[in-house]
Coordinates of C-alpha atoms in Angstrom, one line a residue:
Chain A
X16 CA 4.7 42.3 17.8
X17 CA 3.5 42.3 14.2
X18 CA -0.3 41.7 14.6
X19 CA -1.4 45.6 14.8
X20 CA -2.3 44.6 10.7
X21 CA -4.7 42.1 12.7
X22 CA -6.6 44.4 14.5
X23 CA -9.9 45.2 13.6
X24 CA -10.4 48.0 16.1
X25 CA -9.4 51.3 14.2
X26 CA -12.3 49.6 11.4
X27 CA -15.4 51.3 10.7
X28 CA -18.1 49.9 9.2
X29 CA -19.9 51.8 6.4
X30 CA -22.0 49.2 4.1
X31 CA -18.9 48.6 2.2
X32 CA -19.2 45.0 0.3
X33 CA -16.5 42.3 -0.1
X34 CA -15.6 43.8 -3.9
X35 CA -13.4 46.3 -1.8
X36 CA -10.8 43.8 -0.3
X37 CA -10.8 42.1 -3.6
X38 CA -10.0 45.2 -5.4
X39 CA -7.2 46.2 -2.6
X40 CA -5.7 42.1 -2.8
X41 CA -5.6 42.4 -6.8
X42 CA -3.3 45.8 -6.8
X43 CA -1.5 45.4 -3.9
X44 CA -0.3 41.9 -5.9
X45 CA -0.8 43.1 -9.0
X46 CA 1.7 45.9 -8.6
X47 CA 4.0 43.0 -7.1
X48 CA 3.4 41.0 -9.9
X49 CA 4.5 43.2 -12.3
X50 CA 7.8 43.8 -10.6
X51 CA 8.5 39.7 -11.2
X52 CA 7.2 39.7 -14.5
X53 CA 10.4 41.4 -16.4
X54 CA 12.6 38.5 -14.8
X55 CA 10.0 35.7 -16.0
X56 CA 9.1 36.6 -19.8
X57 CA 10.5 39.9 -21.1
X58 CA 9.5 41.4 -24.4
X59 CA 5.8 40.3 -24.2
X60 CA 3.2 42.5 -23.6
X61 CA 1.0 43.0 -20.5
X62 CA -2.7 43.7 -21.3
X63 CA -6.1 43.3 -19.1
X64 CA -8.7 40.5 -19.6
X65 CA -10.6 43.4 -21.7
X66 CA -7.4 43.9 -23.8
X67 CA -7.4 40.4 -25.1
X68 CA -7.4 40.0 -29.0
X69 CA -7.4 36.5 -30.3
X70 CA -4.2 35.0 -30.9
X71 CA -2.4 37.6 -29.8
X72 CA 0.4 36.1 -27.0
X73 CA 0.3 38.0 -24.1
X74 CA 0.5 38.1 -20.3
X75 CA -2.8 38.9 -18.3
X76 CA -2.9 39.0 -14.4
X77 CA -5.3 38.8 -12.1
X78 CA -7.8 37.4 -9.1
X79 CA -8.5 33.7 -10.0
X80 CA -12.0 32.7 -9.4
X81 CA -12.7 28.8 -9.3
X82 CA -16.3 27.6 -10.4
X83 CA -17.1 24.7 -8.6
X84 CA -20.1 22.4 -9.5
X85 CA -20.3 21.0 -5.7
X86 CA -19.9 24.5 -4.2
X87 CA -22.8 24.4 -1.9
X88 CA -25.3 27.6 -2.7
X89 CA -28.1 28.9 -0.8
X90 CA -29.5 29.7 -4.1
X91 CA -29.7 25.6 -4.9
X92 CA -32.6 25.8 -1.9
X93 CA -34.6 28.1 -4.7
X94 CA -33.6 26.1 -8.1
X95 CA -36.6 24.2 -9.7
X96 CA -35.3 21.3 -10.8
X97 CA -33.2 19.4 -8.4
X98 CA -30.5 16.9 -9.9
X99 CA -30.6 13.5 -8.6
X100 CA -26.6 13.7 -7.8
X101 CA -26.7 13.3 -3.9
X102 CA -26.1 15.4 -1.1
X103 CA -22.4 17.4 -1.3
X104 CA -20.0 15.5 0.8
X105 CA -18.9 17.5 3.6
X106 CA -15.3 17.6 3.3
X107 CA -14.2 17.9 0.1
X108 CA -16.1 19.7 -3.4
X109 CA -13.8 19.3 -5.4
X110 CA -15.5 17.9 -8.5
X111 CA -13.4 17.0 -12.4
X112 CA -15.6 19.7 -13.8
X113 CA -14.5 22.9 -12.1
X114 CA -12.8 24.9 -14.2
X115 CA -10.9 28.2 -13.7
X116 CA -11.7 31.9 -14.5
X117 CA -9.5 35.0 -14.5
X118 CA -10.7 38.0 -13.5
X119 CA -9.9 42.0 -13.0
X120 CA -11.5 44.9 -13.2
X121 CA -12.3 45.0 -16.6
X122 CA -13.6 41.6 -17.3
X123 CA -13.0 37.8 -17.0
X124 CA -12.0 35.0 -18.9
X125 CA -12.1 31.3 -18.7
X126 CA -8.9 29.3 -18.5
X127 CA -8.2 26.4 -20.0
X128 CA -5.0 24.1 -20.9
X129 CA -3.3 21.3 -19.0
X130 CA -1.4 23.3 -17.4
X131 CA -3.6 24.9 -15.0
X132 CA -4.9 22.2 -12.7
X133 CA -8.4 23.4 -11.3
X134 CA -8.0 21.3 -8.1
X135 CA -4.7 22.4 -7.0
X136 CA -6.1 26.3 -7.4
X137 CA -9.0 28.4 -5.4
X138 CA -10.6 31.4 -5.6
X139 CA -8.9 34.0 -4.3
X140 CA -5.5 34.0 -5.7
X141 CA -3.7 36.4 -7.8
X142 CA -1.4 35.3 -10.8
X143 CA 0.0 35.6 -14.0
X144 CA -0.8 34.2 -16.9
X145 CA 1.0 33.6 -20.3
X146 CA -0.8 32.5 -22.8
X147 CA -3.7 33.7 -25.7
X148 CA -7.0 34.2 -26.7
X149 CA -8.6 31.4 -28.3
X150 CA -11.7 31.5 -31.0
X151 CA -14.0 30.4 -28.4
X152 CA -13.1 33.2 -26.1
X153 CA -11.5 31.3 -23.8
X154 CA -7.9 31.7 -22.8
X155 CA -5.2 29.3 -23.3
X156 CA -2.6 29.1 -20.6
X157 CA 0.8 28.6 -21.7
X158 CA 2.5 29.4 -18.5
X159 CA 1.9 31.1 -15.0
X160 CA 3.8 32.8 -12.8
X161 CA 3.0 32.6 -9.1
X162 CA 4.2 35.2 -6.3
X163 CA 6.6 32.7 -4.9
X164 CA 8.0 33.4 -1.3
X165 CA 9.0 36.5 -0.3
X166 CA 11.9 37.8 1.0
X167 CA 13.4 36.1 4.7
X168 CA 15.4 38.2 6.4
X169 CA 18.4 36.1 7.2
X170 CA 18.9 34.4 10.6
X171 CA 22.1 35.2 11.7
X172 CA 23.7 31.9 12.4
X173 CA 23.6 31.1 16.0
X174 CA 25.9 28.9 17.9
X175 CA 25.4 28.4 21.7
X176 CA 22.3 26.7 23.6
X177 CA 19.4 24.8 22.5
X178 CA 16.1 27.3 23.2
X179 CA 12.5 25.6 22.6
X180 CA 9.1 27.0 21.9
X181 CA 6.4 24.7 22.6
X182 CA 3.3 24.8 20.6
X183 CA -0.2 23.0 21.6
X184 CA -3.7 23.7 20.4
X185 CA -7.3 22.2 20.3
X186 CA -7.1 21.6 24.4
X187 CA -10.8 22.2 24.0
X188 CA -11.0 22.4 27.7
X189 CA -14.4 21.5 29.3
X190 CA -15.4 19.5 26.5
X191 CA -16.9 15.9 27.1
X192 CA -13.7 14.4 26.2
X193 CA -10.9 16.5 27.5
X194 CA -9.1 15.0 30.5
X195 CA -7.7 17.6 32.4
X196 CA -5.1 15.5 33.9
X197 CA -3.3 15.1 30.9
X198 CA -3.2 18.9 30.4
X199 CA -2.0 19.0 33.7
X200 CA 1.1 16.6 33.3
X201 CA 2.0 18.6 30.1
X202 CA 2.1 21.6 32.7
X203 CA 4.0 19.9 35.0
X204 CA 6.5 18.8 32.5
X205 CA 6.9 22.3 31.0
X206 CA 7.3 23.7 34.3
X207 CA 9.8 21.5 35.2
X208 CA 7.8 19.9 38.1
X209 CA 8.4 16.2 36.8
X210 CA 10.9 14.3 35.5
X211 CA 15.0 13.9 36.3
X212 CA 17.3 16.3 36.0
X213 CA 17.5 15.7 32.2
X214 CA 14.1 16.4 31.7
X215 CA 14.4 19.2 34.2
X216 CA 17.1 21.1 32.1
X217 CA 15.0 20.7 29.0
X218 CA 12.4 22.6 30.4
X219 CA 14.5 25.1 31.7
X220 CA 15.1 26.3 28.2
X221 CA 11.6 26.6 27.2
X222 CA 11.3 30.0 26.1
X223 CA 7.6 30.4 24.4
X224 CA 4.4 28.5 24.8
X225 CA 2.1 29.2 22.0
X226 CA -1.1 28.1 22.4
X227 CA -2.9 27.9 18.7
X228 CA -6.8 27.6 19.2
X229 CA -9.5 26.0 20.2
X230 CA -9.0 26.2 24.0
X231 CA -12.3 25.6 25.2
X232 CA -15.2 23.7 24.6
X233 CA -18.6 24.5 25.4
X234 CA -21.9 22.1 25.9
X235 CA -23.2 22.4 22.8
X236 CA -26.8 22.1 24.5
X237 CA -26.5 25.3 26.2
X238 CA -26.1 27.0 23.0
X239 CA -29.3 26.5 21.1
X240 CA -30.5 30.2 22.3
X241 CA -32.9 29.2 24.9
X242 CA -32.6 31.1 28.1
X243 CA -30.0 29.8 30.6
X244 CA -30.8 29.2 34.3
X245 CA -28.8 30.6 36.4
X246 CA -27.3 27.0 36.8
X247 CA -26.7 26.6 32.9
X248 CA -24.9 30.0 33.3
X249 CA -22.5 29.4 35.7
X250 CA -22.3 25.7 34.0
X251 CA -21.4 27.8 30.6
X252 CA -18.0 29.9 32.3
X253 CA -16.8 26.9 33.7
X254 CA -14.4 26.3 30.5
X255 CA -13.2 29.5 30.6
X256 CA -12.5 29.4 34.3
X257 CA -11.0 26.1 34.4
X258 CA -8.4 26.7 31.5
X259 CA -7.8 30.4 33.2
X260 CA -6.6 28.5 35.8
X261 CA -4.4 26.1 34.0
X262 CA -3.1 28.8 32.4
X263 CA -1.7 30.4 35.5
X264 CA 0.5 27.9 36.3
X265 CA 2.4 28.3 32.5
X266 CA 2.0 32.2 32.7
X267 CA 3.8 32.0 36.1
X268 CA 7.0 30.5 34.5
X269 CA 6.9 30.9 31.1
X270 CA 5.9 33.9 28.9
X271 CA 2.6 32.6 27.0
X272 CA 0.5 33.5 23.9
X273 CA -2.6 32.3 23.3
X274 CA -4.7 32.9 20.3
X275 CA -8.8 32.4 19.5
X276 CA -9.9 29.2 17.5
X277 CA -13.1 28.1 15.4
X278 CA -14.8 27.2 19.2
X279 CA -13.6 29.7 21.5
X280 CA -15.3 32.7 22.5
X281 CA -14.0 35.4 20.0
X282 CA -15.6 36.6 16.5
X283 CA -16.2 34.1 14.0
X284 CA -14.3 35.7 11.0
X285 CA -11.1 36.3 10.6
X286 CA -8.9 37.9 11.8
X287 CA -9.8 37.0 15.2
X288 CA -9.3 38.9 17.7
X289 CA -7.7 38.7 20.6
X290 CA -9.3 36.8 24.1
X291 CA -10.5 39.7 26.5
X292 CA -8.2 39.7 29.5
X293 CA -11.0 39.6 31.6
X294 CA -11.6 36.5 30.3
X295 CA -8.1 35.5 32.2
X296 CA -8.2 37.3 35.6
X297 CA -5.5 34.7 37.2
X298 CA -3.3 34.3 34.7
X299 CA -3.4 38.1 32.9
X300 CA -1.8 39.4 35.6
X301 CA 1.6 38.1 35.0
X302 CA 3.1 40.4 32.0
X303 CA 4.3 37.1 30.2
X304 CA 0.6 36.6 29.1
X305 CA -0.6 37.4 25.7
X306 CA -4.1 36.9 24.5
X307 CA -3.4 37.1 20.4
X308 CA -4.9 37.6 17.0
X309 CA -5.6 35.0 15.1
X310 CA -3.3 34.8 12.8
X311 CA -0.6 35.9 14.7
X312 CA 2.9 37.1 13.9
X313 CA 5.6 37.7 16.1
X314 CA 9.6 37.4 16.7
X315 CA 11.6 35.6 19.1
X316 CA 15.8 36.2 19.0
X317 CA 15.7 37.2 15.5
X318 CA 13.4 34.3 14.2
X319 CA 10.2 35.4 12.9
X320 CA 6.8 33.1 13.4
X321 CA 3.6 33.1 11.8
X322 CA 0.5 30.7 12.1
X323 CA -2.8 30.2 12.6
X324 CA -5.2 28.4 14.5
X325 CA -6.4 26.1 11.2
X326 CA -9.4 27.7 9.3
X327 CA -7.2 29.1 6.7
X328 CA -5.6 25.4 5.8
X329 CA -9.0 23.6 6.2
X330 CA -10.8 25.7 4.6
X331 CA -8.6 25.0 1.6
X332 CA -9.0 21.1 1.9
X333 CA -12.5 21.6 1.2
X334 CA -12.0 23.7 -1.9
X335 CA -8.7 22.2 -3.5
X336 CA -6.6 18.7 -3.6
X337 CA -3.1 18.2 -2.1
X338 CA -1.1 15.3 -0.9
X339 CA -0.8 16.6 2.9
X340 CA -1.9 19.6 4.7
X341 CA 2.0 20.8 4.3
X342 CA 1.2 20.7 0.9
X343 CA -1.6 23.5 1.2
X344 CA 0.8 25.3 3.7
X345 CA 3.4 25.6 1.3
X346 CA 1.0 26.8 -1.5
X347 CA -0.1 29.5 0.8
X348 CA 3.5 30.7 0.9
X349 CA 4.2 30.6 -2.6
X350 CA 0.7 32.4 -2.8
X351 CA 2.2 35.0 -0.5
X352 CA -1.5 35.0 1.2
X353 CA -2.5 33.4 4.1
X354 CA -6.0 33.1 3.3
X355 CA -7.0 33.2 0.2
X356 CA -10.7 31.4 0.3
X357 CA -11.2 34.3 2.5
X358 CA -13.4 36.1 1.7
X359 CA -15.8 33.8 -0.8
X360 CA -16.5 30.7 1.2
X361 CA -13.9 31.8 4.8
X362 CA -16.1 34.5 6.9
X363 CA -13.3 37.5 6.8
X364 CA -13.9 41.4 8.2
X365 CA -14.6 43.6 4.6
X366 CA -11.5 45.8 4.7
X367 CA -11.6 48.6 2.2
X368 CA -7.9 50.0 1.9
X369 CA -5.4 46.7 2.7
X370 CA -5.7 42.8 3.3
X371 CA -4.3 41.9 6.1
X372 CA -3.3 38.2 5.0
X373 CA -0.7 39.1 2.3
X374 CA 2.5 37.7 3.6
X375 CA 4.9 40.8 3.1
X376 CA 8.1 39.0 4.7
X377 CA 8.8 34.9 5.1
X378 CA 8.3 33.4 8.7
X379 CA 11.4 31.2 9.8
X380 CA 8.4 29.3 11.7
X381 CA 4.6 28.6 9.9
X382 CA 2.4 26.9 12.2
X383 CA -1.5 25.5 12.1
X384 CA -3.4 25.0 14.5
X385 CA -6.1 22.3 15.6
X386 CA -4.8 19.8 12.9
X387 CA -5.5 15.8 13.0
X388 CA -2.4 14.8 13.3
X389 CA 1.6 16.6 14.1
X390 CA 3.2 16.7 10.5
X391 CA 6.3 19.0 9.8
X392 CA 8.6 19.7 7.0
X393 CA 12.3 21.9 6.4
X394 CA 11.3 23.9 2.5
X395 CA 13.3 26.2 0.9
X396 CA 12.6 29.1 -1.5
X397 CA 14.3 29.8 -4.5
X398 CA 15.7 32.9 -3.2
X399 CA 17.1 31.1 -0.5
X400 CA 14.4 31.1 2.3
X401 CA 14.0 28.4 4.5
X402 CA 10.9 28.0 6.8
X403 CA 9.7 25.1 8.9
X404 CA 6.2 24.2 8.3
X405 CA 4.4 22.8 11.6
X406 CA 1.0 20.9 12.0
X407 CA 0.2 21.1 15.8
X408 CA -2.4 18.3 16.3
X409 CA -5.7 18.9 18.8
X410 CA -4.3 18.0 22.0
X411 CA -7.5 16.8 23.7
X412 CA -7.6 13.8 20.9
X413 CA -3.5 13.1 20.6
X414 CA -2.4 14.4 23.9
X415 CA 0.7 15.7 22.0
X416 CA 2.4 18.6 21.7
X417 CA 5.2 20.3 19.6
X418 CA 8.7 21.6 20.8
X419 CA 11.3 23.3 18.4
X420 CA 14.0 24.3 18.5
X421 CA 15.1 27.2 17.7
X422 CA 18.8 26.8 17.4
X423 CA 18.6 24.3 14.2
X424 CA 14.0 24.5 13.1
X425 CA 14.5 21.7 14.1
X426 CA 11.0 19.8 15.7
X427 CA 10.1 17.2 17.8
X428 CA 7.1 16.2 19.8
X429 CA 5.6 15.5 23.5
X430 CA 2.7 13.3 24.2
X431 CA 1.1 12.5 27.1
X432 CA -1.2 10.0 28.3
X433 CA -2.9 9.2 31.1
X434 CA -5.2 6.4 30.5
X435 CA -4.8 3.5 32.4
X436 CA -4.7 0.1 30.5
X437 CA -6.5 -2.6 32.0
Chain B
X17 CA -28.2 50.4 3.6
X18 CA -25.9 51.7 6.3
X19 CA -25.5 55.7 5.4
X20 CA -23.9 57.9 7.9
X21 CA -27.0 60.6 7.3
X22 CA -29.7 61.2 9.7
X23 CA -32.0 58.5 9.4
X24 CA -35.0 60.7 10.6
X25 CA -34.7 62.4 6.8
X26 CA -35.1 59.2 5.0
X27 CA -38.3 58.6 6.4
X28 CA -40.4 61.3 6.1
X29 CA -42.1 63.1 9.1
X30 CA -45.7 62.5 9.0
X31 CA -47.8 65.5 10.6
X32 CA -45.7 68.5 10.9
X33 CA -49.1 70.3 11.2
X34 CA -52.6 69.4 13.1
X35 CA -54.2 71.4 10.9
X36 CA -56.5 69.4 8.5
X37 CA -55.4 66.1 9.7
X38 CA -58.5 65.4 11.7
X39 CA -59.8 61.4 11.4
X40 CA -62.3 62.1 8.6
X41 CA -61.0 64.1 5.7
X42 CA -64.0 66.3 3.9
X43 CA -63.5 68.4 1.0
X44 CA -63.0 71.4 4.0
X45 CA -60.1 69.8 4.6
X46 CA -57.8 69.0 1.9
X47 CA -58.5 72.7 1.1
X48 CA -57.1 73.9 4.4
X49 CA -54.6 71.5 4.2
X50 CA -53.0 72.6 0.5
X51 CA -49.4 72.9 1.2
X52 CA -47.2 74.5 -1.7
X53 CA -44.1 72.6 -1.1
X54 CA -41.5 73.1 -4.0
X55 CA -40.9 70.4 -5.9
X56 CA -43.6 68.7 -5.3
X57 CA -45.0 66.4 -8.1
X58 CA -48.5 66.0 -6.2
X59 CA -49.0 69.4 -5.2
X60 CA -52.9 70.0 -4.2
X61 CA -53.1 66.7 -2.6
X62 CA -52.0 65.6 0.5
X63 CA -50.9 62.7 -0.4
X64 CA -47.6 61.1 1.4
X65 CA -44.7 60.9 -0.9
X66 CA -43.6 57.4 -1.1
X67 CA -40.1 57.1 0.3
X68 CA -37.9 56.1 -2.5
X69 CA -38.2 59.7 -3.9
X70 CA -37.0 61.0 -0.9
X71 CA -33.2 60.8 0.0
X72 CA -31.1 62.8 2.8
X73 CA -34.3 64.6 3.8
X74 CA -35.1 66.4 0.5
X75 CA -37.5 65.5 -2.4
X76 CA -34.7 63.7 -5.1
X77 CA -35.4 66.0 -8.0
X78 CA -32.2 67.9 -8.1
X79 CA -31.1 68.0 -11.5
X80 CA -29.0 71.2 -11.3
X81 CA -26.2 69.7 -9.5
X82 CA -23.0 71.8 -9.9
X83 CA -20.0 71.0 -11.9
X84 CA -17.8 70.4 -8.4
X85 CA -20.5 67.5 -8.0
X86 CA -20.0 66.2 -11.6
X87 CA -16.1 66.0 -11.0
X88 CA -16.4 64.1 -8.0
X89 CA -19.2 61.9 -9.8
X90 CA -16.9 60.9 -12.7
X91 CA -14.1 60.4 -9.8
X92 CA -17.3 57.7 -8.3
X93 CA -18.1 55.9 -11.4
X94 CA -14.2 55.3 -12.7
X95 CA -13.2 51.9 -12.5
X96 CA -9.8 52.3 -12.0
X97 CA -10.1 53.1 -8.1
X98 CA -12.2 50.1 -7.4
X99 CA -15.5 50.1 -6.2
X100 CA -17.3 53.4 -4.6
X101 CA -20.1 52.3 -2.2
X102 CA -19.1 51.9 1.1
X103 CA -16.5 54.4 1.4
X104 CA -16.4 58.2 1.8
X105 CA -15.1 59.3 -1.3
X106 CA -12.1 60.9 0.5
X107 CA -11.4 57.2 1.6
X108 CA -11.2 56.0 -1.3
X109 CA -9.2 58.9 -2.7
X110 CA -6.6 57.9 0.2
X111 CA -6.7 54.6 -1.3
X112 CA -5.7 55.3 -4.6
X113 CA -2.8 57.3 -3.6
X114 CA -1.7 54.8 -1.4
X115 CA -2.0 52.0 -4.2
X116 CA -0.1 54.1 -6.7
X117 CA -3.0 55.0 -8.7
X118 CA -2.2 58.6 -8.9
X119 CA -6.0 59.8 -8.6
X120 CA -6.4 63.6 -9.7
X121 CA -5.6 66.1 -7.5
X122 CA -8.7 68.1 -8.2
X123 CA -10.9 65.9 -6.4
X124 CA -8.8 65.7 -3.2
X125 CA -8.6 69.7 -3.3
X126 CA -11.9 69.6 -3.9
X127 CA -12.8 66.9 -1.1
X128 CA -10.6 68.7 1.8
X129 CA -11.5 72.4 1.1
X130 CA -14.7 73.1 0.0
X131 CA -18.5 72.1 0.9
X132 CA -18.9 69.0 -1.1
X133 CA -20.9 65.9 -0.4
X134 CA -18.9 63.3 1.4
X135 CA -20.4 59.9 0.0
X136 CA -20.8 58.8 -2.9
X137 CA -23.5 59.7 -5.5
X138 CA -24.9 56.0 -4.6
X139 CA -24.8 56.8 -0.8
X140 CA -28.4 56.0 0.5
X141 CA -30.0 55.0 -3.0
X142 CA -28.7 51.4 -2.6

């Protein structure tokens, strides 16, 4: 299993700030870069931001920070003169007069041209930029070269039976609005317990459950620090308890992974680590349990996977503009970085040597977690690569999950319901 | 600050001695309580050192550092291996090799073999 690069165990903390994963993510792709560059522009020259002389036609790369006007700032509490633009929307501060900035270590410079959307970008990212100094000091981008995918080890073409994996997240188990009987009929149908023989053989080739996020939800109430009776206590492991059992049945029949969300009990920033067993005494004791990272990588029968359980790709919908959340999925790809908004405005563990969420190989599969709705899309790289992109909606508001097949990526979906009409 | 030294030395002990500490302080006893510590910019009073001047247990007035401390200080202030605080400086040494950087091998000889300080010169101060 790839997620040893996701464990935070063998970290120390010594009062190290976030400028040391920035300065690891801008070599580590800056060295990459620079391998691409000969087959984009030969014959110009490479210089640093500090290295710029006006006019002079050059290629610069590095970390792109984006300045946003909405960005909220805990400094704005301290600022004497408050504009009378209104409250930032929650979702979304993006705003027409962001602009970019590039940035290494010797210096920065501000971007501008038409070519360089500010709302398709973040900060975060690492590129390279053709283009020249202007008199005003700014730099004016011709053309910019992005890490694109990286290499896929090819699938070797399989012929032979369909094999599934079945992805679901959000169950948010004792929440207010979870109905545990329609978790339990997708059990039943995974196991094999309902439906004809049709159904039945289907199930029998389920081969993976993958279970992105979000898994339990806790009364809010209980959480506002105030000290817990001894009935609020037991009320708060309920969640826990009820979805260890759930799990058991799946666990019993079908090897399982299940990784932390936003809501479940695990660290806030990422990468999350893995659910203590202890947390699942019923259903860690079958060996085809696997509490996970989040993100998480792993192969199945030569197909490699990689998702997440959602902060990543909504954390960039509050911070940049695309059609779908495909869209941002895809960017992340072509970024080769899982998480680039991590570490400004996504909390993220201050690594000093490596960053964990450069892609170094392309996934077959890319999956997100705890998303509104199931979206999913076949794209291919220019080198070849093909991966299929997966939204897994929150199961306690859709009651659906997603099956693929690993045959053909190809992707289809379950739901369930168990509301009665009147 | 996080710094991996003791943080007993960063604060200064306050009466090592009984002697001449007693609740009201006459003349008597600020004579019997002259301490000749070296170094010390307030010598003849027994006034407590503030705590900024003090770091890693000794008074900060060392400016006869040797030249194995000066190599590994430029190795601390160059930019090229990214930033220093946070890291021991054989960490960050590590680092650089493994980014490609090619970082002198002075410093690691000097880092691995012989008594040098660990941190960086901006361990403790910030």
């Amino acid at each position: 299993m790839q997620d040893e690069r996701f464990g935070i165990q063998k970290e120390m903390y010594r009062g190290q700030q976030y400028s040391q994963i920035y300065f690891a993510r801008l070599h580590l792709m800056r060295t990459m870069l620079y391998s691409l560059i000969p087959n984009w522009k030969v014959h110009l020259p490479v210089c640093t931001v500090l290295g710029l002389e006006e006019g002079k036609e050059c290629i610069i790369v590095g970390t792109i920070y984006k300045h946003m006007k909405l960005k909220p700032s805990i400094l704005d509490e301290y600022s004497k003169e408050r504009s009378t633009t209104p409250l930032v929307k929650p979702h979304n501060f993006v705003s027409s007069d962001d602009y970019l900035v590039l940035e290494d270590e010797s210096g920065r410079v501000k971007l501008c041209g038409a070519l360089l959307l500010p709302s398709v970008f973040v900060t975060g990212i690492v590129v390279a930029l053709h283009g020249k100094e202007t008199g005003a000091g700014d730099f004016m981008v011709e053309d910019i070269l992005e890490a694109g995918f990286p290499h896929q080890i090819e699938r070797p073409l399989v012929s032979g039976e369909d094999k599934y994996v079945v992805f679901v997240s959000g169950l948010s188990v004792g929440g207010s609005s979870s109905n545990p009987l329609q978790f339990q009929l997708f059990i039943d149908h995974i196991t094999g317990h309902l439906g004809d023989e049709k159904e039945q053989s289907f199930a029998a080739r389920i081969v993976q459950v993958v279970v992105a996020g979000n898994s339990v939800e806790y009364p809010r109430t209980l959480l506002n620090g105030q000290n817990l009776s001894s009935k609020d206590q037991s009320r708060l492991s309920e969640p826990i308890k009820e979805l260890d059992i759930l799990l058991t049945q799946i666990a019993a029949g079908i090897p399982l992974d299940i990784m932390p969300g936003p809501d479940d009990p695990a660290n806030f920033s990422l990468p999350q680590q893995a659910l203590h067993r202890c947390l699942f005494p019923g259903s860690s004791a079958f060996n085809t349990f696997r509490s996970c990272s989040n993100p998480h990588s792993f192969e199945l029968d030569n197909v490699s996977f990689l998702g997440t359980s959602g902060q990543n790709i909504d954390d960039l919908e509050k911070y940049s503009d695309a059609s779908d959340k495909l869209g941002f999925m895809e960017r992340t790809l072509r970024w080769r970085h899982l998480a680039p908004t991590a570490p400004n405005t996504l909390g993220c563990y201050p690594f000093t040597d490596r960053d964990p969420f450069f892609i170094e190989t392309c996934p077959h599969v890319y999956f997100v977690g705890n998303q509104e709705k199931y979206q999913s899309r076949l794209i291919k790289g220019s080198e070849g690569q093909v991966v299929r992109l997966i939204c897994i909606p929150r199961f306690v508001e859709t009651g659906t999950a997603v099956v693929l097949n690993m045959r053909n990526l190809e992707c289809h979906t379950v739901s369930f319901g168990a509301e009665f009409s009147t | 600050m996080a710094s991996s030294s003791d943080m007993k030395g960063f604060f200064r002990q306050k009466k090592k001695t009984t002697v001449g500490r007693g609740v009201g302080k006459s003349k008597a006893n600020k004579a019997a309580s002259f301490k000749k510590s070296k170094n010390s910019a307030f010598v003849g009073t027994d006034q407590v050192q503030p705590p900024a001047l003090i770091s890693h247990g000794a008074l900060d007035l060392q400016d006869d550092y040797d030249s194995k401390e000066e190599i590994l200080r430029q190795f601390d202030m160059s930019m090229a291996y990214g930033p220093c605080l946070g890291m021991t400086r054989l960490d960050r040494w590590e680092r650089a090799k493994a980014l490609g950087l090619n970082p002198p091998k002075d410093v690691e000889r000097l880092l691995r073999a012989e008594k040098v300080n660990a941190q960086c010169l901006w361990d403790g101060r910030i």
